[in-house]
XYZ file of C-alpha atoms in Angstrom:
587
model
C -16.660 -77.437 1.752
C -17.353 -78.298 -1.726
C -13.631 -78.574 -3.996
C -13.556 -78.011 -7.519
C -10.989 -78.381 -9.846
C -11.285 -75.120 -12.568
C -9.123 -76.782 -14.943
C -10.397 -77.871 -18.190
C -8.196 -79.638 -20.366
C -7.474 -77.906 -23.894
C -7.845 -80.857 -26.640
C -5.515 -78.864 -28.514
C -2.703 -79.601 -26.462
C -3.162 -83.201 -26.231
C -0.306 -84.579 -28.361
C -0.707 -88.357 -27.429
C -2.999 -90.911 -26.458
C -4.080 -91.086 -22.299
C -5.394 -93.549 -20.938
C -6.099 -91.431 -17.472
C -4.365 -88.260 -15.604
C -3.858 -87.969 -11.878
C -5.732 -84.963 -10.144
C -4.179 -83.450 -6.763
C -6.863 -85.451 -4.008
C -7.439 -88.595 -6.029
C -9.484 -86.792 -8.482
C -9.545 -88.785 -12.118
C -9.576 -87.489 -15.511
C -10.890 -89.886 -18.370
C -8.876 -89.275 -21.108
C -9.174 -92.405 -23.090
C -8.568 -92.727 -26.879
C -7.968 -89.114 -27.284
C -6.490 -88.460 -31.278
C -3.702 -86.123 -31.972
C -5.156 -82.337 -33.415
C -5.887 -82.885 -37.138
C -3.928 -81.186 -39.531
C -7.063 -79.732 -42.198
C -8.736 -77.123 -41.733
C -11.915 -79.351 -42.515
C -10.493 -81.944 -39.869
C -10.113 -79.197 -36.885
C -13.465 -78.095 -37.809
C -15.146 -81.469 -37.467
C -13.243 -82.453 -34.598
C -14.905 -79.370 -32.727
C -18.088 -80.454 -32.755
C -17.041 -83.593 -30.346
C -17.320 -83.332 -26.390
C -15.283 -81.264 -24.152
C -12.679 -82.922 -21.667
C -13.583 -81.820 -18.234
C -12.452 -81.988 -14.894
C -14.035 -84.277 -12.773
C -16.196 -82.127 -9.581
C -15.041 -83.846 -6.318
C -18.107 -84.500 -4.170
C -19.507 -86.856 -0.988
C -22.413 -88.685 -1.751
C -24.007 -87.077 1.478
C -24.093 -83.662 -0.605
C -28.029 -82.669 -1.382
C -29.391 -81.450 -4.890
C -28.497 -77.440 -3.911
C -24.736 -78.601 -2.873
C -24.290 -80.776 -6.301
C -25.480 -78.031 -8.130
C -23.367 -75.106 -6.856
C -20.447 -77.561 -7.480
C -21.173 -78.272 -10.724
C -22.166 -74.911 -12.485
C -18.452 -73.604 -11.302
C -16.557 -75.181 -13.026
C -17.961 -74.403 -17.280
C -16.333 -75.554 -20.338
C -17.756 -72.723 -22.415
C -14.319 -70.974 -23.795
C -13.738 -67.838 -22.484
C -13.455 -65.482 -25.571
C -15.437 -62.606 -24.989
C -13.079 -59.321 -25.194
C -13.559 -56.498 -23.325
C -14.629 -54.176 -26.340
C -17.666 -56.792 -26.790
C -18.997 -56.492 -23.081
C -18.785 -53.035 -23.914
C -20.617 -52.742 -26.594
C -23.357 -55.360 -25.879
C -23.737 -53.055 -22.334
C -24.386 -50.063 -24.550
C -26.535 -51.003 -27.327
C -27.203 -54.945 -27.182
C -30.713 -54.514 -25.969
C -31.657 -51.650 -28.542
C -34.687 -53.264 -30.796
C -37.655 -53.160 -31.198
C -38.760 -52.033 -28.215
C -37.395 -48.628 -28.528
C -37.363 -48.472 -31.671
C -41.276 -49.378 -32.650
C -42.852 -50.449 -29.381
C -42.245 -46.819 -27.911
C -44.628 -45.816 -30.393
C -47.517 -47.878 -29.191
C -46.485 -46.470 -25.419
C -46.743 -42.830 -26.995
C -50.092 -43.650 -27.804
C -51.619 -45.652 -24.957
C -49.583 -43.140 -22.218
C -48.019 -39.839 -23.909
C -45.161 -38.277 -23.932
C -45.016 -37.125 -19.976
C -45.967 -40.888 -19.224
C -43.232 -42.375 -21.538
C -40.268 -40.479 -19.795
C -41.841 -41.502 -16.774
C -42.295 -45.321 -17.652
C -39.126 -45.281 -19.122
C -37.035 -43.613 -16.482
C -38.053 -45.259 -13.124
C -37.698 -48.562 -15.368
C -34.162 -47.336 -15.912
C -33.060 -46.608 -12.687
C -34.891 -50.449 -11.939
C -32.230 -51.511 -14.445
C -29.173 -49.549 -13.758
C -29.682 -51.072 -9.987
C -30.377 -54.641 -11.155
C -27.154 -54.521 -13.477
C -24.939 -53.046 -10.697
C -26.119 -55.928 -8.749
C -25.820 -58.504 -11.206
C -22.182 -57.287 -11.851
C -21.300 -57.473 -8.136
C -22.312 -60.984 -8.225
C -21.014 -62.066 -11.592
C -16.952 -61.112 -10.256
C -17.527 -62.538 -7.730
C -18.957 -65.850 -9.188
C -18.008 -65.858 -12.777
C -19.955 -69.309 -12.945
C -21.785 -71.088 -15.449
C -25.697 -69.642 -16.263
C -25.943 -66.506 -14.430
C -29.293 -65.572 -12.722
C -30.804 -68.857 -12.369
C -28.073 -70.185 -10.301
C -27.770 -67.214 -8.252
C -31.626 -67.863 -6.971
C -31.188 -71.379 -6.793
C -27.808 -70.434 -4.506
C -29.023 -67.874 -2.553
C -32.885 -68.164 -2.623
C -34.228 -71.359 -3.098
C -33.710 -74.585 -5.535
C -37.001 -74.347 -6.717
C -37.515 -70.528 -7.695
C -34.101 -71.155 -8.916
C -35.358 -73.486 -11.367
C -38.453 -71.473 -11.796
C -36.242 -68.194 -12.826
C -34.356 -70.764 -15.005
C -37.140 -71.961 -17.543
C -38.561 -68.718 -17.670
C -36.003 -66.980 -18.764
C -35.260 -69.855 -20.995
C -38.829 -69.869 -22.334
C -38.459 -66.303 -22.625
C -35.356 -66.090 -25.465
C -36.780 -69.406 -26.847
C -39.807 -67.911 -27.919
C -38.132 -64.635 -28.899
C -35.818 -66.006 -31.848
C -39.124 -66.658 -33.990
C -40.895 -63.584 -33.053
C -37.686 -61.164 -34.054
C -37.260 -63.185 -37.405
C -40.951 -62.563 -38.163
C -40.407 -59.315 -37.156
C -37.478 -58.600 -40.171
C -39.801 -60.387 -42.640
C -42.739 -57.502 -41.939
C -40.383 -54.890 -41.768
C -38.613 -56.011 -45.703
C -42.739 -55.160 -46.099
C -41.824 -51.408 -46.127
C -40.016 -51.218 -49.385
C -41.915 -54.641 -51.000
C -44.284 -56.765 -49.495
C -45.141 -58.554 -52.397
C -42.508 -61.297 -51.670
C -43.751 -63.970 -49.485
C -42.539 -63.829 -46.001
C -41.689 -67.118 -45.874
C -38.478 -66.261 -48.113
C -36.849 -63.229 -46.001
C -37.476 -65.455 -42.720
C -34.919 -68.429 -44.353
C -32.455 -65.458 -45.024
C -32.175 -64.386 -42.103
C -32.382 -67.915 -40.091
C -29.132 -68.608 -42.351
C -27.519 -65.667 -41.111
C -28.086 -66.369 -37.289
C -27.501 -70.551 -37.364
C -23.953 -69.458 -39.365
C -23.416 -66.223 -36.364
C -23.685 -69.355 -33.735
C -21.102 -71.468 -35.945
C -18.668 -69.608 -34.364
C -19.885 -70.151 -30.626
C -19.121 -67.189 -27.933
C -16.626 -65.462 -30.440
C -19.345 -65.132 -33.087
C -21.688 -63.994 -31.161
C -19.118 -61.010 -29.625
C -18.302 -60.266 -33.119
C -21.740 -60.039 -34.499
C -23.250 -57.871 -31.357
C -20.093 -55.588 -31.580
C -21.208 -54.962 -35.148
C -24.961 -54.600 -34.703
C -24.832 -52.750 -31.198
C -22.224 -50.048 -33.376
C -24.624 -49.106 -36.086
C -27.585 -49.258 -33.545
C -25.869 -46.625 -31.398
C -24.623 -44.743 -34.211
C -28.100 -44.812 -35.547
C -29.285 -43.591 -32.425
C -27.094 -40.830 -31.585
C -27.858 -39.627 -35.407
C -31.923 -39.320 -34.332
C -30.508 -37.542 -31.538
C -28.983 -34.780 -33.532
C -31.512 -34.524 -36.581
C -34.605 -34.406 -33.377
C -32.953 -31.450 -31.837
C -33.030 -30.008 -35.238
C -36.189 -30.976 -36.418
C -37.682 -28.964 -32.716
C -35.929 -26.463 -33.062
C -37.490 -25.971 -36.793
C -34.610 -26.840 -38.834
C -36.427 -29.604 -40.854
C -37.327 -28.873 -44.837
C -40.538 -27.595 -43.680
C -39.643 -24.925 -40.999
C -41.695 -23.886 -38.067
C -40.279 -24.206 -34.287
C -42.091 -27.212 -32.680
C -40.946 -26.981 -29.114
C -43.065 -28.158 -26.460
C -46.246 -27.908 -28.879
C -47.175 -31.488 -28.393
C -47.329 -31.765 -24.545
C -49.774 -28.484 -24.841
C -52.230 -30.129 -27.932
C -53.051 -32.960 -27.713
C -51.536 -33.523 -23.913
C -48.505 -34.589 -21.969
C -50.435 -37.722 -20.744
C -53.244 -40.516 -23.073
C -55.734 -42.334 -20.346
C -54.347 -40.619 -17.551
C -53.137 -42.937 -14.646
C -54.230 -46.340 -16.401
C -52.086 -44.568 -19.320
C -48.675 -44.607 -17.441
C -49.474 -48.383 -15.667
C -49.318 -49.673 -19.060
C -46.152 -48.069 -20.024
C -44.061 -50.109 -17.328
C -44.392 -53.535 -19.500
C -43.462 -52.039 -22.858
C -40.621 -50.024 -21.115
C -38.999 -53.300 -19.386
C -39.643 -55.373 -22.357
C -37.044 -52.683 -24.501
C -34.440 -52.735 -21.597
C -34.782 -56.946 -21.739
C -31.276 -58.345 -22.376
C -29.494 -55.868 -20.641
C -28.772 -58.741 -18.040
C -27.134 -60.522 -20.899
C -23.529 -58.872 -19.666
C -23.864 -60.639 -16.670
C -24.883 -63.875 -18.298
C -21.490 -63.659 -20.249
C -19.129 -63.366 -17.057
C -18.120 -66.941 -17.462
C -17.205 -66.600 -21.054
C -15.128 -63.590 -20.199
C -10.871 -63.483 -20.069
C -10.784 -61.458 -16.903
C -14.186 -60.501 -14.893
C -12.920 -58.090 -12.531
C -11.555 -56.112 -15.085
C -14.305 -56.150 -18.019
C -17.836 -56.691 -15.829
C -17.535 -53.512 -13.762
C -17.138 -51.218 -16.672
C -19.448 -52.941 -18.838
C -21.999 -52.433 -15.862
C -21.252 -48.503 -15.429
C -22.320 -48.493 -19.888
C -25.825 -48.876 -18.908
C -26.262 -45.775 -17.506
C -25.394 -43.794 -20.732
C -27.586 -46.334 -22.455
C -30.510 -45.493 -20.530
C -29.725 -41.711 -20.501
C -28.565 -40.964 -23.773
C -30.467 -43.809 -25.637
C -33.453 -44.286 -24.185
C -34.608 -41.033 -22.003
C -33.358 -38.505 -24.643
C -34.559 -39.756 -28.072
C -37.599 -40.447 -26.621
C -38.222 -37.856 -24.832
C -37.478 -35.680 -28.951
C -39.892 -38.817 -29.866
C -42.634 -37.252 -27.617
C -41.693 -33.171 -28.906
C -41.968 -34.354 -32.486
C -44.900 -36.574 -32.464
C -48.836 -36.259 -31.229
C -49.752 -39.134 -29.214
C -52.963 -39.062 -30.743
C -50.903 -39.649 -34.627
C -53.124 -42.667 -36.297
C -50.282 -44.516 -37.679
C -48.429 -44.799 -33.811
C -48.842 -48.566 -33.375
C -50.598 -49.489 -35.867
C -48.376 -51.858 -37.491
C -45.397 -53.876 -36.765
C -42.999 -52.882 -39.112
C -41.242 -49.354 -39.460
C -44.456 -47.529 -40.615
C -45.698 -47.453 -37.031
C -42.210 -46.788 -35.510
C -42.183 -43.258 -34.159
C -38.864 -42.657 -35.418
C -39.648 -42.969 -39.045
C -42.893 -40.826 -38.412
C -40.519 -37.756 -36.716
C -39.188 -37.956 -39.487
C -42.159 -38.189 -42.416
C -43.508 -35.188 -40.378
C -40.342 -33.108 -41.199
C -40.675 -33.784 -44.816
C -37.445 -35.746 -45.288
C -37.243 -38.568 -47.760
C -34.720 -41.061 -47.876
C -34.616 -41.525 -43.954
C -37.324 -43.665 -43.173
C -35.610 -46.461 -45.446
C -32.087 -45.574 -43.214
C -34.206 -46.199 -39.984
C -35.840 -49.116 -41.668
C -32.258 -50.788 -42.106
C -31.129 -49.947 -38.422
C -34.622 -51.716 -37.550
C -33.848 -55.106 -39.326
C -30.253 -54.909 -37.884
C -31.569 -54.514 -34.454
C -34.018 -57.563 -35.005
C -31.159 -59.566 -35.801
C -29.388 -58.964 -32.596
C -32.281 -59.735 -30.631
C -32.508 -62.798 -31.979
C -28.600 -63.761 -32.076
C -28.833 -62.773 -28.695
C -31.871 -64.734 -28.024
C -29.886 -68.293 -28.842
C -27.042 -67.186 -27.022
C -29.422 -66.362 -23.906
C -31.500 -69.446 -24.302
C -28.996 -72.164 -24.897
C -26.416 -71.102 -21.754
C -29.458 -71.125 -19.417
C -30.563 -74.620 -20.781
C -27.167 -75.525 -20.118
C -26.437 -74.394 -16.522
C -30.534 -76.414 -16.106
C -28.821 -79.628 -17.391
C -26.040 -79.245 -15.043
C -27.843 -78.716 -12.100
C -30.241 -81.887 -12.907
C -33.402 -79.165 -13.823
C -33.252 -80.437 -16.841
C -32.643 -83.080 -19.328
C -28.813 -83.813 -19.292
C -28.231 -83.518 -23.031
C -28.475 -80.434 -22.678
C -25.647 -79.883 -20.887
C -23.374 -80.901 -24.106
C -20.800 -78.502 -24.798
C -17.966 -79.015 -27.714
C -14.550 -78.733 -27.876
C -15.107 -75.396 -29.294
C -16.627 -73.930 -25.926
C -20.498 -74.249 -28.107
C -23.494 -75.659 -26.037
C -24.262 -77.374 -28.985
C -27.310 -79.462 -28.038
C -29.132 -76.531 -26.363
C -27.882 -74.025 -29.091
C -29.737 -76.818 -31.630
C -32.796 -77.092 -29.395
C -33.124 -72.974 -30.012
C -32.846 -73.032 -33.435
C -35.127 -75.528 -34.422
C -37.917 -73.782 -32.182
C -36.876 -70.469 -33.960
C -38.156 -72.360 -36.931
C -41.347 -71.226 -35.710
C -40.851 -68.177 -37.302
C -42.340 -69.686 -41.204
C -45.412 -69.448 -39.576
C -44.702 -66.327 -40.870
C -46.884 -67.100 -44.467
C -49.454 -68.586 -42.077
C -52.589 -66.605 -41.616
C -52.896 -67.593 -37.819
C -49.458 -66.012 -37.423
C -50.837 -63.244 -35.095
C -53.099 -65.692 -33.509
C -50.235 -67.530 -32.288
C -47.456 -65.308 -31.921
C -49.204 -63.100 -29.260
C -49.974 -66.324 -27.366
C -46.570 -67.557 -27.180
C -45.181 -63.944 -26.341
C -47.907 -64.013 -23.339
C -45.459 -67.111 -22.107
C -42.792 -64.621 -21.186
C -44.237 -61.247 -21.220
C -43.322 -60.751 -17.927
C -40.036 -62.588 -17.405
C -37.783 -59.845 -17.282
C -39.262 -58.174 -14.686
C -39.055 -61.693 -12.762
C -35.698 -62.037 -13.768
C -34.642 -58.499 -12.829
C -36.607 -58.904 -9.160
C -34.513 -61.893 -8.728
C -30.853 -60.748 -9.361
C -31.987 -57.733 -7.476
C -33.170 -60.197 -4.302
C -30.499 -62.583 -4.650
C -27.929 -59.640 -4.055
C -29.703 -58.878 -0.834
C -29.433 -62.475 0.436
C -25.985 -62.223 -0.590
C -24.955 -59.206 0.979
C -26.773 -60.476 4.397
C -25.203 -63.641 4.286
C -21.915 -62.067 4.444
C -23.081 -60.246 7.558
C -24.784 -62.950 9.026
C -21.505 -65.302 8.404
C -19.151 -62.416 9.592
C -17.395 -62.048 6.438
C -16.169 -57.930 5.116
C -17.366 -57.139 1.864
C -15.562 -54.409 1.391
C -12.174 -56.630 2.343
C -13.671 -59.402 0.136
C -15.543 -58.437 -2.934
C -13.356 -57.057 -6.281
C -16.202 -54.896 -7.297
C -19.082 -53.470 -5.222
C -22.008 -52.583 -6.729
C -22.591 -48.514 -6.794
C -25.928 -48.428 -6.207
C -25.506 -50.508 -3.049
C -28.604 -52.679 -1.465
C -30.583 -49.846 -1.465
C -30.762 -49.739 -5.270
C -32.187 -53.629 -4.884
C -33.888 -53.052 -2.884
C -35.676 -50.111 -5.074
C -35.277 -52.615 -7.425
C -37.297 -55.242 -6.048
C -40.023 -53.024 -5.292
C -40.171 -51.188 -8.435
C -40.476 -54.947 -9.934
C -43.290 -55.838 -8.114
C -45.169 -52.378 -8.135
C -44.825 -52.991 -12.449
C -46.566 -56.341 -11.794
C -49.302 -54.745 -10.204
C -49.480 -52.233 -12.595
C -49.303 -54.696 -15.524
C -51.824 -56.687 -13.905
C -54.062 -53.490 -13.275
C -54.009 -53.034 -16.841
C -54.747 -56.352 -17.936
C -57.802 -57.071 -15.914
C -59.290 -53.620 -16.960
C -57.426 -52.507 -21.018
C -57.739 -49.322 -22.037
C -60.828 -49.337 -24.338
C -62.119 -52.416 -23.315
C -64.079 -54.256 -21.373
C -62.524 -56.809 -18.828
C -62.090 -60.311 -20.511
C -60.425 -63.680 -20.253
C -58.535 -63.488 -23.487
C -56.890 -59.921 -22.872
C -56.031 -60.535 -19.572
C -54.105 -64.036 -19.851
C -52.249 -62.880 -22.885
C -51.230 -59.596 -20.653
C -50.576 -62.187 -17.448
C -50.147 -65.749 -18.537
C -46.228 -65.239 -17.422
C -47.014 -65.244 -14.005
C -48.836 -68.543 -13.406
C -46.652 -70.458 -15.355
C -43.979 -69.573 -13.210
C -45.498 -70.424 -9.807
C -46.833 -73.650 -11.692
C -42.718 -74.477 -12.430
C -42.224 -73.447 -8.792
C -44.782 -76.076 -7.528
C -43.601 -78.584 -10.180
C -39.786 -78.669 -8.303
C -41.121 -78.411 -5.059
C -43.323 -81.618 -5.481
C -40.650 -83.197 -7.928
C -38.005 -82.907 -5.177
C -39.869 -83.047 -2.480
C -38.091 -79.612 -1.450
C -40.102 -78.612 1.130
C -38.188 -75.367 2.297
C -39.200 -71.725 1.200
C -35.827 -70.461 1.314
C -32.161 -71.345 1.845
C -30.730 -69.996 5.418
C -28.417 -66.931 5.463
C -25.933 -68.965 7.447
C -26.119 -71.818 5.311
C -25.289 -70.009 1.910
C -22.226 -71.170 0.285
C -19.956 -68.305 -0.243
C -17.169 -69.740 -1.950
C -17.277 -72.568 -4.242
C -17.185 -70.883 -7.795
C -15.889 -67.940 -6.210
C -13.293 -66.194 -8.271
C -9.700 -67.180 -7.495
C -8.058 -63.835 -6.120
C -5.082 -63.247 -3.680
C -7.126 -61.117 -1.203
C -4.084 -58.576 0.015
C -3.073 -58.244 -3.394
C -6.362 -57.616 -4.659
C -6.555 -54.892 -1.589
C -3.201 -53.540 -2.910
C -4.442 -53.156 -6.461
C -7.684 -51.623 -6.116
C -6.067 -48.950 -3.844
C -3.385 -48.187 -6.524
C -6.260 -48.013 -8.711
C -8.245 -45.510 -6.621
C -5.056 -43.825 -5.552
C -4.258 -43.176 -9.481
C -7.476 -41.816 -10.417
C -7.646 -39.610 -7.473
C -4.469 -38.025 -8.851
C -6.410 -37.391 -11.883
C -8.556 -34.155 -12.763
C -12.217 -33.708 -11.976
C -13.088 -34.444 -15.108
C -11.446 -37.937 -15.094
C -12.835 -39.152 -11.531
C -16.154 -38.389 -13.121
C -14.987 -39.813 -16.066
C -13.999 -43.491 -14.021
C -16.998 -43.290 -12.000
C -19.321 -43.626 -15.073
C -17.385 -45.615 -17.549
């Protein structure tokens, strides 16, 4: 059995100079030359930035790379300040961007409207499973770096570290994408300034956001993911409206679109390549359970913040879009045509009703919704790099965190890639950009497979090991291992799909370039798969159900009083009205 101390000493308590501090088992503490808290503002500030104190992980040198790793991603010196109000609000509008908000547009086109509720809905029940999943696992091991440990736990060391890079690779390349993205869209009201100027603004404004560490970025996504839902919910109103034929220029709409031109664009090749598009605007959604380790209390926040994504993809996503499809013709010339608002099917509902003064409102929510992709992009990149450096996947300087609970080497390692993004007043910009996104395309429908997999293997190692999940676990997913299961399949049916529609476009003629811009995700994975198998000479395909460690980084809970209190809680909301069960049971 692996030990670790959860401990971690606060700097700010430290009064006096230690020279070492005895741990329970022999354990040792290095605490030498530690200086009393500076008085300044300017000194506290500056003292931050120097290395956390951290307990010491007991281990035997017999323990193997998987065993060294568990032990040392459970114990994290990354400050737990997320509030429950933040998990809350990243769950219901942190992934809102660009996907909905322009790349539905370019899915309107390619699939129609009857194929984007489609795409969009099985996608969503693919997510609401994967997050119910990943917030079983995440009480249970509020750990340091999320998904990639989970594989490398309770799949295999090597996809583990696979899963890890990707999704890594994935938010690294995003940050300079989404900041290029702002620059285009400033392009709707001027776009005589150079690019290159808007792109420093608003790299300021996320390097100062990730001053602040975890806090900073809670703050800043409470703030964004507000006006995007607000925003949202607006559309939702005014496209109800606008059907019914309450716009400036009259006339019911109704179902007129699905009639002329169609409910469907390129008929079955139409809806494959909806999937992609669809997954790439529910990407970050997983970020909730990324944050379980900077979060005050787990089994309190997670399992609410999980239930939020169902009224996301319900309300946000399934409903405005589905008003996207009644107020716009797939076959509308400007629908993907651009990157910036112009093309974003929103702004066009809108145009088409003869309003003025909106499409600069949506253009706003647009840039705000950039912005929290790519805050959330460092924040996503730099804890994975992290949790990599602690489990020896990658170099250990990345595994630097500050007094201030900031992964400060891997949060600098994201922002200088994100400077990328002045290739914005390059004129190979495209060129490059849509070979870089090719990188990680695909990764959160990897990702998503995963968590979904790795919370089969977990369940069945309980069984297997004769433990009672129901005795055991805080929170139990609602969509059970059924919904992974659906989850894993609807992951790798959307891989065939995307790789259907890569090796023949719509329009086109099979070719190299199309196709490995569409697919290059998928062997760069299995080539960082092979890489760890021959680097470690890991020679095993998967870790045994009976040989899964089910309790180091476990959270710490009193097992008959956590019994007690969940059946007070389910004995108080049975007491309740109908409306409130249903009420709980959602939210």
């Amino acid at each position: 059995m692996l030990t670790v101390s959860s401990n971690t000493v606060d700097s700010k308590n430290i009064k006096k100079e230690q020279s070492s501090t005895d741990i329970e088992d022999g354990e040792q503490i290095a605490l030498n030359s530690i200086e009393p808290e500076p008085t300044t503002r300017w000194g506290r500030f500056r003292n931050s930035f120097k290395p956390a104190i951290l307990d010491e992980y007991e281990h035997d040198e017999t323990f193997n790379d998987l065993e060294k790793a568990i032990a040392a991603t459970a114990q994290s010196p990354l400050h737990k300040s997320l509030k429950n109000r933040h998990l809350q609000m990243i769950a219901i509008g942190g992934a809102i961007g660009t996907g909905l908000f322009i790349g539905s547009g370019g899915a309107l086109a390619s699939g129609g409207p009857a194929a984007l509720i489609i795409g969009w809905f099985l996608t969503g029940i693919m997510v609401y499973s994967t997050v119910q999943a990943l917030g079983e696992l995440a009480v249970r091991f509020p750990i340091s770096g999320g998904f990639n440990v989970y594989s490398t736990r309770f799949i295999d060391p090597s996809w583990g570290f696979a899963m890890g890079w990707n999704y890594a690779l994935q938010w690294l390349i995003v940050l300079p994408l989404e900041l290029v993205a702002a620059s285009i869209t400033i392009g709707f009201w001027n776009d005589t300034i150079n690019k290159a100027a808007w792109v420093a603004i608003f790299y300021s404004i996320i390097v100062f956001i990730n001053l602040f560490g975890v806090k900073g970025y809670g703050e800043a996504e409470f703030f964004f993911s507000t006006v995007k839902v607000l925003a949202v919910i607006g559309f939702i109103i005014l496209g109800i409206i606008l059907d019914c034929g309450g716009g400036p220029k009259g006339g019911y709409i109704g179902g007129r679109y699905w009639s002329n031109p169609g409910a469907f664009s390129n008929g079955f090749k139409g809806v494959c390549s909806i999937f992609v598009t669809a997954a790439f605007s529910f990407s970050g959604t997983e970020l909730v359970g990324l944050g379980a380790c900077e979060t005050k209390n787990p089994r309190k926040s997670l399992p609410r913040a999980t239930k939020q994504v169902f009224w996301r993809i319900t309300l946000f996503y399934i409903i405005s879009l589905t008003l996207v499809g009644l107020l716009v013709p797939y076959d509308d010339s400007r629908l993907g045509a651009s990157s910036n608002a112009s093309a974003s099917p929103f702004v066009l509902a809108i145009e088409n009703a003869g309003i003025s003064g909106l499409p600069s409102v949506i253009n706003v929510v647009i840039i705000i919704a950039v912005l929290s992709v790519a805050n959330s992009s460092v924040y996503g990149c730099s804890r994975t790099l992290t949790a990599l450096a602690v489990q020896g996947m990658a170099p250990k300087q990345f595994a630097y965190v500050d007094r201030a609970g900031r992964p400060l080497v891997s949060v600098v390692v994201s922002l200088v890639f994100g400077l990328l993004c002045f290739l914005a007043a390059s004129s190979k910009e495209g060129e490059v950009f849509d070979w870089l996104l090719s990188l990680s395309g695909l990764s959160s429908v990897f990702t998503w497979g995963s968590v979904c997999f790795c919370h089969i293997r977990f369940r069945y190692a309980m069984k297997v090991q004769g433990r009672d999940a129901n005795a055991e676990l805080a929170f139990m997913a609602q969509s059970g291992t059924i919904g992974s299961y659906f989850g894993v399949l609807l992951n790798t049916l959307t891989l065939v799909a995307q790789f259907y529609v890569a090796l023949f476009p719509i329009g086109g003629e099979p070719n190299a370039s199309d196709f490995f811009q569409s697919y290059l995700a998928f062997p760069v994975i299995f080539a960082f798969y092979a890489f760890h198998k021959i680097w470690k000479r890991n020679w095993i395909l998967y870790v045994r159900a009976k040989d899964i460690d089910l309790d180091t980084g476990s959270a710490e809970h009193d097992l008959d009083l956590l019994i007690q209190e969940i059946q007070e809680e389910k004995d108080f909301i049975a007491s309740k009205p109908i409306w409130y069960r249903a009420y709980r049971f959602w939210c």
